[in-house]
Tab-separated table of C-alpha atoms in Angstrom:
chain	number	residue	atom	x	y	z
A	1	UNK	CA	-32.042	25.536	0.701
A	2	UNK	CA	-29.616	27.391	-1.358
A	3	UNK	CA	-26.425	25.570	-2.232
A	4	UNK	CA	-23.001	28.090	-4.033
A	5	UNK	CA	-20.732	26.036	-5.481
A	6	UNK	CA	-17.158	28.400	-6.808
A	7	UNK	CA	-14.400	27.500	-8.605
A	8	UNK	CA	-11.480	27.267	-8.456
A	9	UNK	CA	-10.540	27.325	-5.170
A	10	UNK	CA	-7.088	28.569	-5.541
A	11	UNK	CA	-5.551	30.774	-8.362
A	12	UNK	CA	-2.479	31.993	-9.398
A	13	UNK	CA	-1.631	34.546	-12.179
A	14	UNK	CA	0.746	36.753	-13.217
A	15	UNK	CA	0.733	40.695	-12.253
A	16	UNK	CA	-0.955	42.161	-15.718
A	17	UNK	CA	-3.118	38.998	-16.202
A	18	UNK	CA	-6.630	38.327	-15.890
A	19	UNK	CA	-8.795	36.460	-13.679
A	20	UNK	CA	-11.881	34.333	-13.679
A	21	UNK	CA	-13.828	32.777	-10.749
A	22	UNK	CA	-16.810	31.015	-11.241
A	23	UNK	CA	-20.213	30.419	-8.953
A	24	UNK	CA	-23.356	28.224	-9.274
A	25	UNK	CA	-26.291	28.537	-7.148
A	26	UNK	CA	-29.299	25.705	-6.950
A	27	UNK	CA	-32.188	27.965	-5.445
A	28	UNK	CA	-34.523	29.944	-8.284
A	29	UNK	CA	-35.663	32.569	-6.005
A	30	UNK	CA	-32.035	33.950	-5.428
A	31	UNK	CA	-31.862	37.397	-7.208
A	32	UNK	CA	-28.990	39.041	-5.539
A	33	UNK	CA	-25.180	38.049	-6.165
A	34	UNK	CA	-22.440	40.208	-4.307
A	35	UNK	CA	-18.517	39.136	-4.516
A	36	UNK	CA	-16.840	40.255	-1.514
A	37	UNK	CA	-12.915	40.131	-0.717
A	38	UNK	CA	-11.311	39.263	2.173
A	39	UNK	CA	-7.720	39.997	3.133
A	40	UNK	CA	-5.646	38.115	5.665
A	41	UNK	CA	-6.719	38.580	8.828
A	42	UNK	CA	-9.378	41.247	7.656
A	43	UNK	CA	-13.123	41.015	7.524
A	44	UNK	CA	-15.173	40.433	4.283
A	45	UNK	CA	-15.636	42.973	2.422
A	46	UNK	CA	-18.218	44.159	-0.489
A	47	UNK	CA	-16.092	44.555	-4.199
A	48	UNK	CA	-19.368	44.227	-6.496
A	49	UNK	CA	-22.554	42.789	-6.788
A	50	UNK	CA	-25.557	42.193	-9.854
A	51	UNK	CA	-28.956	41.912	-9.277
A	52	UNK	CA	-31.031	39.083	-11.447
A	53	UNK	CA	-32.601	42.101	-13.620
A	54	UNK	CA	-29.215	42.542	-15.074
A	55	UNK	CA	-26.975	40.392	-17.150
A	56	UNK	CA	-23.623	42.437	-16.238
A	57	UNK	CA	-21.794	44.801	-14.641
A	58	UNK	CA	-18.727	46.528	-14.563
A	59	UNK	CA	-16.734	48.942	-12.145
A	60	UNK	CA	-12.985	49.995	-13.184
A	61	UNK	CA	-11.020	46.655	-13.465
A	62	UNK	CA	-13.570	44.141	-12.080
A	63	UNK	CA	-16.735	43.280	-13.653
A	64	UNK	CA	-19.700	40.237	-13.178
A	65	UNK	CA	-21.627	38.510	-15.448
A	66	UNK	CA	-24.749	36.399	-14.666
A	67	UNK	CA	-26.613	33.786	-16.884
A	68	UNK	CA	-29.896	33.344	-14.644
A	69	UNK	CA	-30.905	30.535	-16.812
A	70	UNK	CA	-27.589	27.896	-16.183
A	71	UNK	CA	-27.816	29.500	-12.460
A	72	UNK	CA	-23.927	30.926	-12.631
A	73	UNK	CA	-22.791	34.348	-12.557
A	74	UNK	CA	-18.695	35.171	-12.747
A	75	UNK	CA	-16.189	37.384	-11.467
A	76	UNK	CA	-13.842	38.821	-13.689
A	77	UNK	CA	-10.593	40.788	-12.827
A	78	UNK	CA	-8.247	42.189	-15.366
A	79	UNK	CA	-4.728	43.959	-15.267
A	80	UNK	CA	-4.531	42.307	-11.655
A	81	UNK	CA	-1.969	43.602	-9.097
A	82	UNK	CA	-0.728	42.477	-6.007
A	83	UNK	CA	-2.716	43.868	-3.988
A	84	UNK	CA	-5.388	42.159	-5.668
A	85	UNK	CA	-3.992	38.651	-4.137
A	86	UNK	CA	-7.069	37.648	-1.233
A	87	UNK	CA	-9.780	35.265	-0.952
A	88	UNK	CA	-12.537	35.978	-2.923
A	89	UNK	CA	-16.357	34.669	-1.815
A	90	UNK	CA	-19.013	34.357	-4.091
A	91	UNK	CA	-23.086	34.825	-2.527
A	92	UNK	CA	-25.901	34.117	-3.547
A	93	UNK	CA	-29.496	35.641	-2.017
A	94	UNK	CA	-32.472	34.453	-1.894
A	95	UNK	CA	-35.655	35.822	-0.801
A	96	UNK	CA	-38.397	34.515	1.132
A	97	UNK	CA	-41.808	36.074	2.810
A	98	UNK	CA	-39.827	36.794	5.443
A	99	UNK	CA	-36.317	38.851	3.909
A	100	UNK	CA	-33.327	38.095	2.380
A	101	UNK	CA	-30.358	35.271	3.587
A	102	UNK	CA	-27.128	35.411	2.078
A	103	UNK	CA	-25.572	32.033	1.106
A	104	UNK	CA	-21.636	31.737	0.534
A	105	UNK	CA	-19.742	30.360	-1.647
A	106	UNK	CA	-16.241	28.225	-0.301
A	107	UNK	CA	-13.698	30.710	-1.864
A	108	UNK	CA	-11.527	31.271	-4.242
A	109	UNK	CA	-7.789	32.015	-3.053
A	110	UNK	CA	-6.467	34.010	-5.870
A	111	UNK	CA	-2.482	35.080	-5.792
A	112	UNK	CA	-1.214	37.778	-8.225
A	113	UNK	CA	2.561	36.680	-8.888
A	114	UNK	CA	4.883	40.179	-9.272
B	1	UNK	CA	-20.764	55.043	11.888
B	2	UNK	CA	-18.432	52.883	13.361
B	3	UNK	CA	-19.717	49.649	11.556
B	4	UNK	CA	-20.744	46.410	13.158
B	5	UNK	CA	-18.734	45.738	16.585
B	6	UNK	CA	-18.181	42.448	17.905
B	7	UNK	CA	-16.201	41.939	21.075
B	8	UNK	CA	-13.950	40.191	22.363
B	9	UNK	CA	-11.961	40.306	19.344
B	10	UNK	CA	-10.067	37.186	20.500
B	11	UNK	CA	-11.008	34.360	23.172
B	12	UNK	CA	-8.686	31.588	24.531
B	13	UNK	CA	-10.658	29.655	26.805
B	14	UNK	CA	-10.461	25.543	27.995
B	15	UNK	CA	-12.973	22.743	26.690
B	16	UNK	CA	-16.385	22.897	28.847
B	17	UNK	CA	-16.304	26.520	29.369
B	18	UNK	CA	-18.873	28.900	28.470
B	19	UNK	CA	-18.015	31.103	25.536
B	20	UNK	CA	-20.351	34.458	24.915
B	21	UNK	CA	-19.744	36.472	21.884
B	22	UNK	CA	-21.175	39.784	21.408
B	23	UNK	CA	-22.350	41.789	18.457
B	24	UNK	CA	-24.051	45.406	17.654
B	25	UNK	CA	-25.261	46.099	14.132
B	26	UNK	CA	-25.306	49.123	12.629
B	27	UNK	CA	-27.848	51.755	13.512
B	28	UNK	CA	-30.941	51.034	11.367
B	29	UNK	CA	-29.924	47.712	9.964
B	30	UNK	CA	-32.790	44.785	10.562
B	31	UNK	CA	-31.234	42.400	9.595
B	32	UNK	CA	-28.166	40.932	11.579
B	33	UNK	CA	-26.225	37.304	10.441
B	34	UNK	CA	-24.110	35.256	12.652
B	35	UNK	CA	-21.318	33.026	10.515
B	36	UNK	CA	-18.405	31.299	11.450
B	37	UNK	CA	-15.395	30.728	9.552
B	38	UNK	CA	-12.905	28.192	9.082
B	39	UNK	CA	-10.228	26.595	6.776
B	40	UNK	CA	-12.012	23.647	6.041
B	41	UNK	CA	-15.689	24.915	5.914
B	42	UNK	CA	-15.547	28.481	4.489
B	43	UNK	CA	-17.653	31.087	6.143
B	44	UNK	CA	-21.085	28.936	7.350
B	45	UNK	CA	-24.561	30.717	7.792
B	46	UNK	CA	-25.634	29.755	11.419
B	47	UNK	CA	-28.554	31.988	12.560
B	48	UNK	CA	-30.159	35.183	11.581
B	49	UNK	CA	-32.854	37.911	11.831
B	50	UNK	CA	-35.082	40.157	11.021
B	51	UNK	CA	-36.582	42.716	13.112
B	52	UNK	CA	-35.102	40.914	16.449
B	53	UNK	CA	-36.936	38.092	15.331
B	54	UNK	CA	-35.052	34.643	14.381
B	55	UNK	CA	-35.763	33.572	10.823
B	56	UNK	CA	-33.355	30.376	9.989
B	57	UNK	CA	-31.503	28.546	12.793
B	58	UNK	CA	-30.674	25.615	10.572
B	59	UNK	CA	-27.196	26.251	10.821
B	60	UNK	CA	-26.541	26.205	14.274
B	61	UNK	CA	-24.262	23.264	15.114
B	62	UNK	CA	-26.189	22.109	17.753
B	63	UNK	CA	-28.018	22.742	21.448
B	64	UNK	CA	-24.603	23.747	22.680
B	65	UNK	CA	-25.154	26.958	20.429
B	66	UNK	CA	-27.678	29.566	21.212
B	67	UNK	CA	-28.043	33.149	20.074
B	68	UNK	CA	-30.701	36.166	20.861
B	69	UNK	CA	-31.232	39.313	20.045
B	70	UNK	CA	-33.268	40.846	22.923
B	71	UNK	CA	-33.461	44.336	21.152
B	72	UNK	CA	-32.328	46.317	17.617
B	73	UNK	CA	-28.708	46.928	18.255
B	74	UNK	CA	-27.136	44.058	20.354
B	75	UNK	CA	-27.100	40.361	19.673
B	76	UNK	CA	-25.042	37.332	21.535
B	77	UNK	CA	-23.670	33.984	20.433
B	78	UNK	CA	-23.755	31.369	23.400
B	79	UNK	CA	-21.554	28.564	23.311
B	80	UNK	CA	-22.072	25.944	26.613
B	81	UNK	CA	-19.861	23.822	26.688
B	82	UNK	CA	-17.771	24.676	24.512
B	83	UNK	CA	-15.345	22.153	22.505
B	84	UNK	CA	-12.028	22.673	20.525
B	85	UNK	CA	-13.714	21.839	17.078
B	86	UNK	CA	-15.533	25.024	17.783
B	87	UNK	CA	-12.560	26.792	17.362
B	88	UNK	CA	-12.926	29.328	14.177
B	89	UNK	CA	-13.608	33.066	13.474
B	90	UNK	CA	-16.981	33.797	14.064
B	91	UNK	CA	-18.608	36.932	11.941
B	92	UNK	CA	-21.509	39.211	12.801
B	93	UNK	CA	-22.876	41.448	9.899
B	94	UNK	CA	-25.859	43.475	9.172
B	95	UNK	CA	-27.655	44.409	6.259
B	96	UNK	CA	-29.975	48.041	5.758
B	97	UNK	CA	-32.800	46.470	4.360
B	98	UNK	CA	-35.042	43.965	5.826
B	99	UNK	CA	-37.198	42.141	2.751
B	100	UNK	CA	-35.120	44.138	0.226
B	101	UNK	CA	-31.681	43.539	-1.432
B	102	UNK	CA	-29.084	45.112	0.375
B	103	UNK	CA	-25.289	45.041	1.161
B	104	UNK	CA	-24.216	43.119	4.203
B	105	UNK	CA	-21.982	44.564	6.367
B	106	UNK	CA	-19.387	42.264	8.420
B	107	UNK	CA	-17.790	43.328	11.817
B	108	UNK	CA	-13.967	42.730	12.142
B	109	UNK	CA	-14.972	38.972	13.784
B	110	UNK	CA	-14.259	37.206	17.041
B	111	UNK	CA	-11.610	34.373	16.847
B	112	UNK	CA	-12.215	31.537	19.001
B	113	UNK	CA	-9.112	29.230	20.452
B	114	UNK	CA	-10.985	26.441	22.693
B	115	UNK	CA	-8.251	24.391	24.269
């Protein structure tokens, strides 16, 4: 089966920075990558996501790039805030006859220093 | 929509008890996803499905686990007995599109204390 591997697993930066957290996936037939964010105490949530027909993709201050070939794709945040600062899960999705599972990564715990 | 509702939202209960968790998926979702979440193991696929119909078990623990979906918009997670290392936050979510990409939708979870 599928198998997401993300690093790091915890990162700090300072407010302004950028960030960069990094997935691998094993299984050829995953085509569908969504980051989600999770807050303490709060429930996943969707930020972005790339299909495998495209190579990147940006929305305001986050964006995700995919190389299909070495099987990683990458989130990218820039001019973090604080309110940035959550756990971050990388998925990947692969497809079978009979729909789509969604695999996690462990998480990246990402802290935006003021 | 009120997004995918799981109840109870918390559960304290003693070792050997029987723990039920309860989830409904968003109206016209097919596909609903049972995970459970801890510090040490990250959020863990255990069950799915499509249409009402299981499609990977493979991560349910083991035969103390059990989970159904008897129609489209309610599912349950069985736990009998239940054991302290079961203690975690265990997710339902849903996802629109049955054989198709689509975003998955989590409900706010269920955390589990077993003493």
């Amino acid at each position: 089966g599928e198998n997401v591997e993300q690093h790091p697993s915890t990162l700090s930066v300072q407010e302004g920075d950028s960030a960069v957290i990094k997935c691998t996936y094993s299984d050829s037939a995953s085509n569908y990558f969504p980051w989600y964010k999770q807050e303490l105490g709060k429930r996943p949530q969707l930020i972005i996501d790339i299909r495998s027909n495209v190579g990147e993709k940006k929305d305001q201050r986050i964006a995700v790039t995919l190389n299909k070939t070495a099987k990683h794709f990458s989130l990218h945040i820039t001019e973090t805030q604080p309110e940035d600062s959550a756990v971050y899960f990388c998925a990947a999705s692969p497809r079978n006859n009979y729909g789509q599972n969604f695999v996690f990564g462990p998480g990246t715990r990402l802290s935006v220093l003021p | 929509d009120a997004g995918v509702i799981q109840s109870p939202r918390h559960e304290v209960t003693e070792m050997g008890q029987e723990v039920t968790l309860r989830c409904k998926p968003i109206s016209g979702h097919n596909s609903l996803f049972w995970y459970r979440q801890t510090m040490m193991r990250g959020l863990e696929l255990l069950i799915y499905f499509n249409n009402n119909v299981p499609i990977d078990d493979s991560g349910m623990p083991e035969d103390r686990f059990s989970a159904k979906m008897p129609n489209a918009s309610f599912s349950t997670l069985k736990i009998q007995p239940s054991e302290p290392r079961d203690s975690a936050v265990y997710f339902c979510a849903s996802s629109p599109l049955a054989g198709v990409d689509g975003e998955l939708f989590f409900g706010e979870g269920s955390r589990l204390t077993v003493l």
